[in-house]
Amino acid sequence: MSAVRKGYVRPIDFKRGLVDMSHGSGGRAMAQLIDELFVEAFDNSWLREMNDQARLPMPSGRLVVATDSHVVSPLFFPGGDIGCLSVHGTVNDVAMAGARPLYLTSGFILEEGFPLADLKRIVDSMAAAAKQAGVAIVTGDTKVVERGKGDGVFINTTGVGVVAEGIEISGDRARPGDAILVSGTMGDHGVAIMSLRENLTFETTIRSDTAALHGLVAAMIAAVPTIHCLRDPTRGGLATTLNEIARQSDCGMRLEESAIPVRSEVAAACEFLGLDPLYVANEGKLVAICARNDAQRLLEAMRAHPLGRDAAKVGEVVEDAHHFVQMRTGFGGSRMVDWLAGEQLPRIC
Amino acid sequence: MKYVDEFRDGGLARTIAARIAAEVRPDRTYHFMEFCGGHTHAISRYGVTDLLPANVVMVHGPGCPVCVLPIGRIDMAIELVLASPPTPLRKAGCGPSGRGPSRSLCTYADTMRVPASGGLSLMKAKAKGADIRMVYSASDALRIAREEPDREVVFLAIGFETTTPPTALVVREAAALGLTNFTVFCNHVLTPSAIAHILESPEVRDLGTVVIDGFVGPAHVSTIIGSQPYDYFAEEYRKPVVIAGFEPLDVMQAIEMLVRQVNDGRAEVENEFTRAVTPEGNARAKALVADVFELRRAFEWRGLGKVPYSALRLKEQWASFDAERRFTMTERSVADNKACECGAILRGVKKPTDCKVFGTVCTPETPIGSCMVSSEGACAAHYTYGRFRSEASTA
């Protein structure tokens, strides 16, 4: 043990302590929070340099950067919390370019009065998610806002990754005739969150699907290097994602409702709330668009991966100057799957 | 999903479609009005019309509580909670207007986006500082009143007979609890009056611009009032009514029953929704409503104008829970935007695509009229689910 005292500082009380304005002041309290919480949890050589930036080695290939701010209520939910979500969300945004995620930055906005025990739980969850995903959290930032001016914790993460030459995955590359695949059941995350919302609490066994998808993406690229588009259907769900890609690629889509995997519990909750599972958020699923002839091979590669077990082909890309996403309903008719207008609201009668 | 999937079975739908196709006479067209927005929504969402012969035409009716709420009533609600000139300093114990305790308005979700005067809506008024909260049930509003005793909580109650009993229940509960900070701004309307109004309208009776050969009768409403209230329409106006559930197979089945009645020259009330609707309805719910509410002499409906004895208000006995009696509220009638055809669309006189602003300046993101606001509105249903049909020809 070193004979040099670290400082005349009492360790942070992570059991009973609360975030206060000094934790964002730039002074000793903030330094202590960074030392005892963030550096401790995220521990890596870049972070331990304690600079305001990280100097990182770059492997060959093209740089991929994505940033995402995470605001979720409640902060803890079945299957995850805002911490692991903030890692998975950004890792997935990077991975959807076909890239290997390498580094993350993290920015915390904390609300005065937030329990340090909850903050520690969130940070530990982030650290575990980053470790599991094989990415390092290399630099960060902490700010504190007055009580009532935040919602406990907001986390921004920026991800950096690298994509190999020759891999060209982008939302503007869907072509008429392409197949549309999804990696699994739709709407799990959104329903898990909604089940805990104030005034709406209902019992469900559904857990959030939050997960880092870069391993699945790597397996998919190994099977079909010429995948055209990848995207994780988060906020706005599958419907919004397909409308975005249709607009980017100047095409339309045709879906087969009966082919879209939705857990019966999710379908039941949506039915009860008057919501459409196609618009409900996912945090561990992806949509893939590839040439028709590659679809079966890609589907098999997805199903061979634990995060793609329930993968399915759900439709095809078509020519359409209006960029409409249409769907043949399980009932036998057809309808549009339009952009969400405002937020999905339960019906009144 | 048990008890749901059975009513969305594509195979059964094809069977019923084949029966309807065999039943319809090729020399005539059948016009059926689905009164409820819930049916309009189901027809659009499941693509029911794709399965119907071309000579079976569905006419959208006025049965969407959000769509028939006139601008004036939303204005009144906003005025109740939005301070006109913002006051920089609050007096202790006063709300932003300095007129007493702070007021909160609680209402169902869809109501939040209905356009009001001056470019406002409840959602925009909320952004301007009014305390407006979205609730999932009337009892949520009551709970807020209990939890925040220093606040005047006003429940903006809307809806047909389906949502009226829960409102009656919270009024009685508020009284039992001795709450003095809870009121209801009542906008509950009645289905039979609206159906009668449509059948009496010049478009249907004299001009013949709206042909109605029968009605797909309300689902949830009928679980409360039963099927008997529709007997009058069948007898007096010689219009068949088939009460149907909101599932697509219910609608298909009801259409088949209506086609059969028309072909037989019958005009009867039939009940397809036997799993939930009886002739008498729900006696307890009706008694509850009768205890708390009484008929208004007239009430303005968007698109239909003043309709006599078509809405409810709280009885004198419950006056202290009636926002219109407790606060100074000025009844007003505000004309729709001139370009908006919501009124004609609600009466079945026009289709959404007949409106010049449909899909251009009036979209679900920027609604001009209320038919574009509610997911059950005819315009929103066509825009969201069926726009590709009308756009295909212009591509």
XYZ file of C-alpha atoms in Angstrom:
744
model
C 0.000 0.000 0.000
C 1.329 3.431 -0.890
C 2.424 5.680 1.945
C 1.152 8.704 0.010
C -2.394 9.640 1.024
C -4.774 10.089 -1.879
C -6.165 13.274 -0.340
C -8.172 14.333 2.623
C -11.326 13.086 0.994
C -13.963 10.846 2.471
C -15.073 8.139 0.018
C -18.401 8.789 -1.738
C -21.369 7.243 0.024
C -22.856 5.229 -2.823
C -25.498 3.732 -0.552
C -27.213 6.833 0.766
C -25.657 9.765 -1.127
C -27.400 12.001 -3.637
C -26.126 13.863 -6.656
C -25.627 17.525 -5.790
C -24.550 20.551 -7.794
C -20.931 20.114 -6.726
C -20.736 16.869 -8.700
C -20.902 18.924 -11.880
C -18.934 21.929 -10.671
C -15.576 20.952 -12.099
C -14.102 20.887 -8.600
C -12.951 18.198 -6.258
C -16.355 16.557 -5.840
C -16.610 16.045 -9.576
C -13.069 14.696 -9.791
C -13.897 12.306 -6.980
C -17.065 11.119 -8.741
C -15.085 10.536 -11.926
C -12.370 8.639 -10.032
C -14.522 6.537 -7.775
C -17.345 5.820 -10.171
C -16.625 6.245 -13.858
C -12.908 5.377 -14.053
C -13.435 2.539 -11.625
C -16.280 1.054 -13.655
C -15.098 1.742 -17.213
C -11.448 1.110 -16.370
C -9.127 1.236 -19.404
C -5.772 2.785 -20.235
C -7.190 5.637 -22.336
C -9.554 6.742 -19.591
C -6.873 6.446 -16.936
C -4.773 9.027 -18.761
C -7.346 11.494 -17.347
C -7.227 13.846 -20.298
C -10.180 15.664 -21.768
C -9.822 13.517 -24.850
C -8.589 10.075 -25.802
C -5.812 9.377 -28.278
C -6.702 6.161 -30.037
C -5.027 3.779 -32.471
C -6.967 3.421 -35.723
C -7.043 0.157 -37.603
C -7.350 0.249 -41.366
C -10.734 0.741 -42.978
C -13.251 3.569 -42.885
C -14.260 5.347 -39.727
C -17.885 5.048 -38.601
C -19.232 7.469 -36.007
C -22.692 7.572 -34.402
C -24.115 9.504 -31.489
C -27.259 8.926 -29.518
C -28.867 10.515 -26.478
C -30.703 8.206 -24.153
C -33.799 9.363 -22.312
C -35.944 6.615 -20.920
C -38.626 6.429 -18.278
C -38.474 4.403 -16.124
C -34.684 4.202 -15.859
C -34.826 0.548 -14.810
C -37.083 -1.868 -16.662
C -37.476 -5.631 -17.171
C -34.453 -6.774 -19.145
C -32.302 -3.693 -18.727
C -31.790 -0.078 -17.726
C -30.689 3.216 -19.249
C -27.042 2.224 -18.719
C -26.872 -0.891 -20.882
C -29.344 0.726 -23.284
C -26.976 3.650 -23.835
C -24.212 1.225 -24.827
C -26.350 -1.076 -26.964
C -28.084 1.756 -28.791
C -24.899 3.394 -29.997
C -23.026 0.149 -30.622
C -25.949 -0.866 -32.845
C -25.982 2.442 -34.704
C -22.314 1.893 -35.549
C -22.864 -1.784 -36.359
C -25.677 -1.002 -38.822
C -23.018 0.284 -41.230
C -21.511 -3.196 -41.096
C -18.807 -1.803 -38.824
C -16.961 -3.222 -35.841
C -17.563 -0.873 -32.886
C -14.354 0.012 -31.021
C -14.780 2.987 -28.708
C -17.521 4.871 -26.923
C -17.665 8.247 -25.247
C -20.254 8.940 -22.589
C -21.833 12.205 -21.482
C -23.967 12.233 -18.333
C -26.508 14.876 -17.409
C -27.511 14.217 -13.825
C -30.335 15.795 -11.868
C -29.598 17.221 -8.472
C -30.960 14.850 -5.825
C -30.582 11.683 -7.911
C -29.522 8.767 -5.666
C -25.877 7.843 -6.136
C -26.816 4.199 -5.582
C -28.966 4.302 -8.721
C -26.242 6.126 -10.617
C -23.740 3.453 -9.630
C -26.127 0.738 -10.731
C -26.508 2.439 -14.096
C -22.772 2.982 -14.554
C -22.002 -0.611 -13.602
C -24.591 -1.800 -16.103
C -22.971 0.369 -18.782
C -19.559 -1.013 -17.940
C -20.798 -4.588 -18.131
C -22.545 -3.943 -21.449
C -19.439 -2.301 -22.909
C -17.223 -5.140 -21.709
C -19.555 -7.723 -23.191
C -19.681 -5.818 -26.466
C -15.887 -5.504 -26.524
C -15.883 -1.707 -26.747
C -13.986 0.687 -24.500
C -15.553 3.802 -22.976
C -12.590 6.097 -23.501
C -13.693 9.570 -22.474
C -16.716 11.293 -21.009
C -18.388 14.279 -19.468
C -20.562 14.950 -16.427
C -22.976 17.824 -15.851
C -25.497 18.354 -13.079
C -28.740 20.283 -13.525
C -30.912 21.628 -10.734
C -33.633 19.472 -9.234
C -36.707 19.522 -11.468
C -34.736 20.397 -14.603
C -33.869 16.843 -15.618
C -35.371 13.418 -15.407
C -32.836 11.719 -13.154
C -30.233 10.797 -15.729
C -29.722 11.518 -19.407
C -26.844 9.749 -21.138
C -25.304 10.594 -24.460
C -22.956 8.091 -26.021
C -20.908 8.476 -29.163
C -19.559 5.386 -30.815
C -16.600 4.942 -33.109
C -16.029 1.886 -35.231
C -14.413 0.750 -38.400
C -15.892 -0.770 -41.508
C -13.886 -2.804 -43.971
C -13.349 -1.644 -47.541
C -15.841 -3.239 -49.888
C -18.711 -3.325 -47.408
C -21.327 -0.837 -48.643
C -24.329 -0.877 -46.346
C -26.564 2.182 -46.411
C -30.214 3.132 -46.230
C -30.208 4.386 -49.819
C -29.254 1.038 -51.348
C -32.581 -0.833 -51.302
C -33.640 -1.832 -54.822
C -36.932 -3.158 -56.219
C -36.957 -6.925 -55.885
C -34.834 -6.957 -52.710
C -35.954 -9.023 -49.735
C -36.757 -7.478 -46.350
C -35.720 -9.519 -43.300
C -36.079 -8.900 -39.572
C -33.917 -10.527 -36.909
C -36.710 -11.383 -34.480
C -39.902 -10.431 -32.686
C -41.089 -6.840 -32.885
C -42.122 -4.520 -30.063
C -40.599 -6.280 -27.023
C -38.719 -3.263 -25.653
C -41.570 -0.801 -26.055
C -44.086 -3.058 -24.338
C -41.663 -3.810 -21.463
C -41.274 -0.063 -20.900
C -44.979 0.720 -21.253
C -45.888 -1.945 -18.713
C -44.207 0.197 -16.056
C -45.458 3.602 -17.090
C -47.414 5.630 -14.571
C -51.160 5.083 -14.933
C -50.625 2.171 -17.277
C -49.005 -0.481 -15.122
C -49.878 -3.972 -16.284
C -48.348 -7.333 -15.654
C -46.335 -8.911 -18.409
C -43.536 -11.410 -18.739
C -42.069 -9.409 -21.607
C -38.520 -8.180 -21.090
C -36.731 -5.563 -23.129
C -34.731 -7.077 -25.971
C -31.881 -4.584 -25.466
C -28.688 -6.135 -26.884
C -25.593 -5.276 -28.893
C -26.047 -6.557 -32.419
C -22.553 -6.226 -33.926
C -21.849 -9.946 -33.446
C -24.979 -10.813 -35.393
C -24.038 -8.263 -38.051
C -20.549 -9.764 -38.389
C -22.069 -13.217 -38.894
C -24.461 -11.824 -41.487
C -21.700 -10.068 -43.407
C -19.615 -13.245 -43.353
C -22.523 -15.034 -45.051
C -23.603 -12.228 -47.406
C -21.038 -9.416 -47.766
C -23.320 -7.610 -50.205
C -26.138 -6.777 -47.764
C -27.737 -3.556 -49.027
C -29.261 -2.006 -45.891
C -29.215 -2.593 -42.157
C -31.059 -0.610 -39.511
C -32.189 -1.183 -35.959
C -35.895 -0.371 -35.656
C -35.783 1.549 -32.375
C -38.113 4.489 -31.734
C -41.018 4.330 -34.192
C -40.505 0.590 -34.668
C -40.408 -1.412 -37.873
C -42.913 0.848 -39.616
C -40.827 3.995 -39.206
C -37.598 2.252 -40.183
C -39.070 0.942 -43.426
C -40.560 4.336 -44.284
C -37.160 5.936 -43.710
C -35.402 3.442 -45.986
C -38.136 3.709 -48.647
C -37.627 7.467 -48.773
C -33.823 7.227 -48.767
C -33.822 4.599 -51.516
C -36.671 6.145 -53.569
C -38.696 2.937 -53.527
C -41.714 1.316 -51.895
C -42.126 -1.773 -49.744
C -44.663 -4.563 -49.571
C -44.994 -6.484 -46.325
C -46.801 -9.679 -45.443
C -48.366 -9.171 -42.023
C -48.561 -12.856 -41.177
C -44.780 -13.202 -41.686
C -43.842 -10.490 -39.163
C -42.865 -12.119 -35.851
C -44.637 -10.625 -32.829
C -44.810 -12.352 -29.443
C -48.352 -13.139 -28.406
C -47.855 -11.211 -25.122
C -46.760 -8.147 -27.095
C -49.689 -8.501 -29.479
C -52.038 -8.803 -26.497
C -50.596 -5.747 -24.732
C -50.827 -3.709 -27.938
C -54.382 -4.869 -28.443
C -55.243 -3.821 -24.911
C -53.647 -0.399 -25.361
C -54.913 0.167 -28.889
C -51.374 0.278 -30.295
C -49.811 -1.276 -33.362
C -46.726 -3.441 -32.621
C -45.185 -2.344 -35.913
C -44.677 1.105 -34.369
C -43.401 -0.069 -31.002
C -39.689 0.317 -30.190
C -37.080 -2.440 -30.302
C -33.560 -2.242 -28.858
C -32.102 -5.577 -29.916
C -33.472 -6.226 -33.389
C -32.445 -5.271 -36.886
C -33.946 -4.988 -40.342
C -31.865 -6.240 -43.247
C -32.436 -5.687 -46.958
C -30.561 -7.800 -49.462
C -30.811 -9.071 -53.016
C -33.610 -11.612 -53.443
C -31.151 -14.402 -54.289
C -29.154 -13.817 -51.084
C -32.172 -13.828 -48.797
C -32.221 -17.493 -47.856
C -28.485 -17.604 -47.115
C -28.732 -14.474 -45.004
C -31.759 -15.783 -43.158
C -29.930 -18.994 -42.290
C -26.910 -17.043 -41.002
C -29.222 -14.904 -38.845
C -31.069 -17.886 -37.432
C -27.756 -19.553 -36.525
C -26.925 -16.615 -34.210
C -28.539 -16.423 -30.742
C -29.820 -12.875 -31.437
C -31.357 -13.871 -34.763
C -33.103 -17.104 -33.836
C -36.549 -15.798 -34.804
C -35.400 -14.082 -38.007
C -37.954 -13.969 -40.810
C -38.450 -12.653 -44.326
C -41.287 -10.172 -44.045
C -41.597 -8.574 -47.445
C -39.957 -7.129 -50.510
C -38.872 -3.831 -51.970
C -40.966 -2.534 -54.862
C -40.952 0.393 -57.241
C -43.079 3.233 -55.933
C -42.586 6.934 -56.559
C -44.714 7.698 -53.465
C -42.419 5.619 -51.202
C -45.446 3.871 -49.698
C -44.941 0.941 -47.366
C -47.911 -1.319 -48.030
C -48.909 -4.472 -46.254
C -51.088 -7.415 -47.097
C -53.005 -7.914 -43.869
C -53.467 -11.284 -42.246
C -57.145 -10.698 -42.961
C -56.547 -10.702 -46.704
C -56.870 -7.018 -47.485
C -54.186 -4.429 -47.990
C -53.254 -1.254 -46.160
C -50.469 1.219 -45.781
C -47.984 1.113 -42.954
C -47.508 4.854 -42.803
C -45.194 7.113 -40.839
C -46.317 7.549 -37.285
C -48.157 10.826 -36.781
C -47.281 12.325 -33.417
C -47.053 9.551 -30.870
C -49.139 6.407 -30.720
C -52.047 7.149 -28.451
C -54.493 4.706 -26.950
C -58.033 5.044 -28.283
C -60.750 6.338 -26.013
C -63.688 4.040 -26.640
C -54.511 -14.472 -29.285
C -57.576 -16.216 -28.005
C -60.855 -14.412 -28.686
C -59.164 -11.966 -31.050
C -57.482 -13.959 -33.818
C -60.709 -15.857 -34.413
C -62.274 -12.607 -35.563
C -59.425 -11.740 -37.941
C -59.184 -15.065 -39.726
C -58.356 -14.515 -43.389
C -59.777 -17.876 -44.473
C -63.143 -17.151 -42.890
C -63.068 -13.676 -44.392
C -62.723 -15.143 -47.873
C -65.640 -17.478 -47.194
C -67.904 -14.616 -46.105
C -66.659 -12.494 -49.025
C -67.678 -15.257 -51.420
C -71.103 -15.442 -49.798
C -71.567 -11.647 -50.072
C -70.485 -11.748 -53.720
C -73.037 -14.479 -54.399
C -75.726 -12.595 -52.495
C -75.451 -9.109 -54.043
C -77.598 -8.324 -57.046
C -75.509 -7.073 -59.939
C -78.162 -4.534 -60.980
C -77.956 -2.391 -57.859
C -75.511 -0.749 -55.476
C -75.658 -1.176 -51.717
C -74.723 1.813 -49.539
C -74.159 1.064 -45.883
C -73.158 3.646 -43.305
C -70.873 2.475 -40.541
C -71.828 4.875 -37.778
C -68.811 4.236 -35.547
C -65.273 5.449 -36.113
C -64.188 2.118 -34.678
C -65.697 0.389 -37.706
C -64.146 2.935 -40.077
C -60.791 2.219 -38.484
C -61.230 -1.568 -38.711
C -62.341 -1.379 -42.352
C -59.248 0.665 -43.262
C -56.755 -1.150 -41.075
C -57.630 -4.639 -42.257
C -58.425 -3.712 -45.843
C -62.015 -4.972 -45.585
C -63.120 -3.150 -48.750
C -60.637 -5.250 -50.786
C -62.833 -8.232 -50.010
C -66.146 -6.592 -50.908
C -67.796 -6.487 -54.334
C -67.535 -3.100 -56.073
C -71.267 -2.485 -55.674
C -71.103 -2.592 -51.874
C -70.134 0.921 -50.811
C -69.300 1.846 -47.231
C -70.256 5.375 -46.177
C -68.412 6.749 -43.153
C -70.651 8.123 -40.427
C -70.195 10.610 -37.595
C -69.439 8.140 -34.828
C -66.099 9.423 -33.639
C -66.355 11.376 -30.378
C -63.247 13.400 -31.122
C -64.401 14.294 -34.630
C -67.810 15.584 -33.557
C -66.465 17.803 -30.777
C -66.871 21.364 -32.077
C -64.106 23.949 -31.942
C -66.057 26.097 -29.480
C -66.032 23.428 -26.795
C -62.251 22.978 -27.089
C -61.865 26.766 -26.898
C -63.903 26.774 -23.692
C -61.688 24.078 -22.200
C -58.517 25.940 -23.132
C -59.845 29.194 -21.706
C -60.504 27.441 -18.453
C -56.850 26.578 -17.905
C -54.781 28.962 -20.000
C -54.110 32.362 -18.483
C -54.602 35.043 -21.115
C -51.792 37.513 -20.424
C -48.929 35.649 -18.759
C -48.309 37.064 -15.320
C -44.652 37.188 -14.384
C -45.287 37.148 -10.649
C -47.687 34.764 -8.998
C -49.624 35.666 -5.904
C -49.298 33.096 -3.181
C -51.931 30.399 -3.557
C -52.969 31.607 -6.982
C -52.660 30.028 -10.365
C -50.967 31.651 -13.321
C -54.002 33.824 -13.979
C -54.191 34.983 -10.414
C -57.797 33.788 -10.263
C -57.548 31.293 -7.431
C -56.093 27.826 -7.127
C -54.273 26.472 -10.167
C -56.454 24.540 -12.559
C -55.592 21.346 -14.358
C -57.480 19.896 -17.270
C -57.407 16.126 -17.685
C -58.564 14.468 -20.865
C -58.269 11.449 -23.125
C -55.364 11.292 -25.525
C -56.920 11.978 -28.927
C -58.593 15.144 -27.685
C -55.185 16.727 -27.155
C -54.632 17.396 -30.857
C -58.052 18.668 -31.964
C -57.536 22.069 -33.610
C -59.066 24.980 -31.704
C -59.289 28.691 -32.451
C -56.215 30.876 -32.825
C -53.993 28.035 -34.006
C -54.309 26.376 -30.618
C -55.115 22.848 -29.470
C -54.934 21.381 -25.987
C -51.432 20.164 -26.804
C -50.342 23.627 -27.917
C -52.025 25.235 -24.913
C -50.043 22.823 -22.752
C -46.842 23.968 -24.431
C -47.882 27.558 -23.610
C -48.004 26.702 -19.950
C -51.525 25.400 -19.282
C -51.599 22.399 -16.987
C -53.233 19.866 -19.294
C -52.730 16.197 -18.602
C -53.470 13.150 -20.701
C -55.283 10.449 -18.766
C -56.272 6.918 -19.684
C -59.464 6.866 -17.658
C -61.853 9.131 -15.786
C -60.633 7.621 -12.526
C -57.097 8.844 -13.284
C -58.466 12.399 -13.263
C -60.170 11.736 -9.945
C -56.947 10.333 -8.525
C -55.099 13.516 -9.490
C -57.764 15.570 -7.699
C -57.306 13.469 -4.577
C -53.520 13.648 -4.714
C -53.407 17.390 -5.360
C -56.088 18.937 -3.148
C -54.843 22.497 -3.710
C -55.533 22.217 -7.424
C -58.857 22.500 -9.262
C -58.980 19.409 -11.470
C -61.370 19.556 -14.425
C -62.055 16.376 -16.361
C -62.861 17.099 -20.001
C -65.305 14.265 -20.569
C -66.068 13.286 -24.146
C -67.496 10.245 -25.828
C -70.664 8.386 -26.680
C -72.584 6.096 -24.357
C -69.489 3.923 -23.854
C -67.511 6.458 -21.848
C -70.474 7.996 -20.025
C -70.840 5.428 -17.202
C -67.209 5.851 -16.055
C -67.756 9.617 -15.904
C -70.921 9.103 -13.857
C -68.994 6.813 -11.561
C -66.245 9.342 -10.807
C -68.788 12.079 -10.106
C -70.472 9.865 -7.528
C -67.109 8.836 -6.111
C -65.967 12.459 -5.855
C -69.157 13.234 -3.940
C -68.673 10.247 -1.627
C -65.126 11.385 -0.928
C -66.270 14.945 -0.299
C -63.891 16.321 -2.925
C -64.365 20.011 -3.611
C -61.647 20.379 -6.226
C -62.995 18.037 -8.924
C -65.354 18.956 -11.758
C -66.419 17.548 -15.094
C -66.663 19.565 -18.304
C -69.262 17.324 -19.877
C -69.338 16.730 -23.625
C -70.981 13.323 -23.686
C -73.186 12.801 -26.738
C -75.854 10.281 -27.701
C -75.832 7.929 -30.651
C -79.557 7.536 -31.454
C -80.027 11.322 -31.728
C -77.194 11.542 -34.234
C -78.567 8.689 -36.347
C -81.999 10.338 -36.367
C -80.410 13.647 -37.339
C -78.671 12.040 -40.291
C -81.827 10.301 -41.469
C -83.739 13.595 -41.198
C -81.064 15.569 -43.044
C -81.975 16.993 -46.459
C -79.069 15.101 -48.056
C -80.693 11.815 -47.096
C -84.412 12.625 -47.112
C -84.984 15.183 -49.862
C -81.930 15.606 -52.037
C -80.895 11.989 -52.083
C -77.244 12.946 -52.348
C -76.463 10.497 -49.580
C -77.902 7.071 -50.140
C -78.087 4.908 -47.046
C -79.512 1.421 -47.442
C -78.671 0.367 -43.918
C -76.464 0.903 -40.881
C -73.661 -1.073 -39.357
C -74.686 -0.265 -35.782
C -72.303 0.718 -32.991
C -70.406 -1.938 -31.072
C -69.276 -0.647 -27.685
C -72.121 1.864 -27.457
C -74.646 -0.937 -27.893
C -73.131 -2.955 -25.067
C -74.442 -0.159 -22.829
C -77.722 0.878 -24.473
C -78.608 -2.473 -26.051
C -80.160 -3.009 -29.452
C -83.663 -1.724 -28.668
C -82.964 1.986 -29.247
C -82.413 1.224 -32.945
C -85.860 -0.339 -33.446
C -87.247 3.118 -34.159
C -84.957 3.655 -37.167
C -85.769 0.313 -38.645
C -89.510 0.885 -38.296
C -89.827 4.621 -38.930
C -87.228 5.061 -41.679
C -87.291 1.525 -43.097
C -83.527 1.187 -42.664
C -81.993 -2.120 -41.593
C -79.525 -1.923 -38.713
C -77.043 -4.653 -37.887
C -75.107 -4.124 -34.674
C -71.554 -5.339 -35.201
C -68.361 -5.773 -33.212
C -65.188 -3.894 -34.130
C -63.289 -6.890 -35.498
C -63.048 -7.163 -39.288
C -64.973 -10.440 -39.425
C -67.754 -8.782 -37.417
C -67.951 -6.075 -40.073
C -67.977 -8.604 -42.924
C -70.681 -10.618 -41.225
C -72.770 -7.485 -40.618
C -72.460 -6.476 -44.265
C -73.661 -9.912 -45.328
C -76.659 -9.587 -42.988
C -77.443 -6.111 -44.334
C -77.229 -7.262 -47.950
C -79.610 -10.083 -47.130
C -82.096 -7.716 -45.444
C -82.028 -5.346 -48.417
C -82.549 -8.191 -50.869
C -85.432 -9.519 -48.776
C -86.983 -6.058 -48.473
C -86.720 -6.251 -44.691
C -85.784 -3.413 -42.329
C -85.029 -4.915 -38.943
C -82.568 -4.548 -36.132
C -80.286 -7.553 -36.116
C -77.471 -8.226 -33.715
C -74.229 -9.660 -35.035
C -72.426 -8.741 -31.796
C -74.368 -11.195 -29.646
C -71.284 -11.985 -27.591
C -71.534 -8.544 -25.970
C -74.863 -6.910 -26.845
C -78.339 -7.753 -25.561
C -81.630 -6.051 -26.483
C -81.798 -4.276 -23.110
C -78.120 -3.426 -22.702
C -76.377 -2.955 -19.387
C -79.054 -2.051 -16.821
C -76.586 -1.057 -14.093
C -74.659 1.265 -16.385
C -77.869 2.836 -17.672
C -79.108 3.392 -14.109
C -75.810 4.995 -13.181
C -75.993 7.373 -16.123
C -79.641 8.188 -15.375
C -78.719 9.047 -11.804
C -76.004 11.538 -12.721
C -76.942 12.966 -16.127
C -79.876 14.609 -17.828
C -80.509 15.553 -21.458
C -79.416 18.909 -22.804
C -82.059 20.640 -24.898
C -79.576 20.931 -27.742
C -75.882 20.444 -28.288
C -73.647 21.451 -31.134
C -71.985 18.620 -33.021
C -69.209 19.317 -35.425
C -70.600 18.785 -38.898
C -74.195 18.321 -37.760
C -74.807 21.666 -36.060
C -77.213 21.928 -33.133
C -78.841 18.569 -32.549
C -81.820 18.542 -30.151
C -81.603 16.305 -27.090
C -78.352 14.803 -28.310
C -76.061 15.296 -25.327
C -75.894 15.065 -21.572
C -75.114 17.347 -18.692
C -74.903 16.804 -14.961
C -78.182 16.935 -13.059
C -78.814 19.802 -10.640
C -78.093 17.414 -7.779
C -74.477 17.123 -8.947
C -74.080 20.799 -9.933
C -71.061 21.347 -7.738
C -69.166 18.866 -9.938
C -70.214 20.572 -13.164
C -67.426 22.764 -14.537
C -69.916 24.774 -16.616
C -71.816 25.756 -13.468
C -68.837 26.129 -11.183
C -66.726 28.351 -13.440
C -67.555 31.204 -15.755
C -67.686 29.513 -19.139
C -69.149 31.192 -22.176
C -70.845 28.909 -24.684
C -69.707 29.745 -28.174
C -70.037 28.488 -31.699
C -66.966 28.713 -33.899
C -67.118 28.062 -37.628
C -64.824 25.469 -39.146
C -61.971 26.522 -41.380
C -63.577 27.387 -44.734
C -61.411 24.947 -46.638
C -62.267 22.079 -44.297
C -64.935 19.594 -45.371
C -65.128 17.732 -42.056
C -68.784 18.647 -41.668
C -69.788 17.110 -44.999
C -67.527 14.102 -44.451
C -69.082 13.399 -41.044
C -72.538 13.363 -42.630
C -71.405 11.019 -45.380
C -72.005 13.733 -47.991
C -68.355 13.796 -49.067
C -65.409 11.445 -49.001
C -62.059 12.474 -47.514
C -60.550 12.735 -51.000
C -63.268 15.231 -51.983
C -61.709 17.735 -49.600
C -59.255 20.095 -51.265
C -56.962 20.208 -48.249
C -56.876 16.442 -47.664
C -53.300 15.221 -47.742
C -51.925 18.618 -48.694
C -52.188 21.132 -45.872
C -54.361 18.809 -43.795
C -52.377 15.772 -42.668
C -52.189 13.905 -39.370
C -49.142 16.037 -38.466
C -50.870 19.314 -39.319
C -54.612 18.637 -39.037
C -56.982 21.388 -40.142
C -60.096 19.441 -39.231
C -60.897 16.942 -36.529
C -61.515 14.055 -38.985
C -57.766 14.088 -39.493
C -56.996 14.107 -35.759
C -58.570 11.043 -34.307
C -57.279 7.683 -35.479
C -60.962 6.845 -35.923
C -61.655 9.860 -38.106
C -62.514 9.088 -41.736
C -59.733 11.306 -43.082
C -57.058 9.959 -40.749
C -58.095 6.377 -41.507
C -57.927 6.941 -45.257
C -54.683 8.920 -45.035
C -52.959 6.412 -42.785
C -54.152 3.137 -44.253
C -55.692 3.710 -47.656
C -53.933 6.653 -49.281
C -52.163 4.358 -51.727
C -55.504 3.586 -53.393
C -56.196 7.178 -54.409
C -52.542 8.101 -55.030
C -51.870 5.126 -57.288
C -53.856 6.707 -60.096
C -51.916 9.976 -59.867
C -48.442 8.411 -59.766
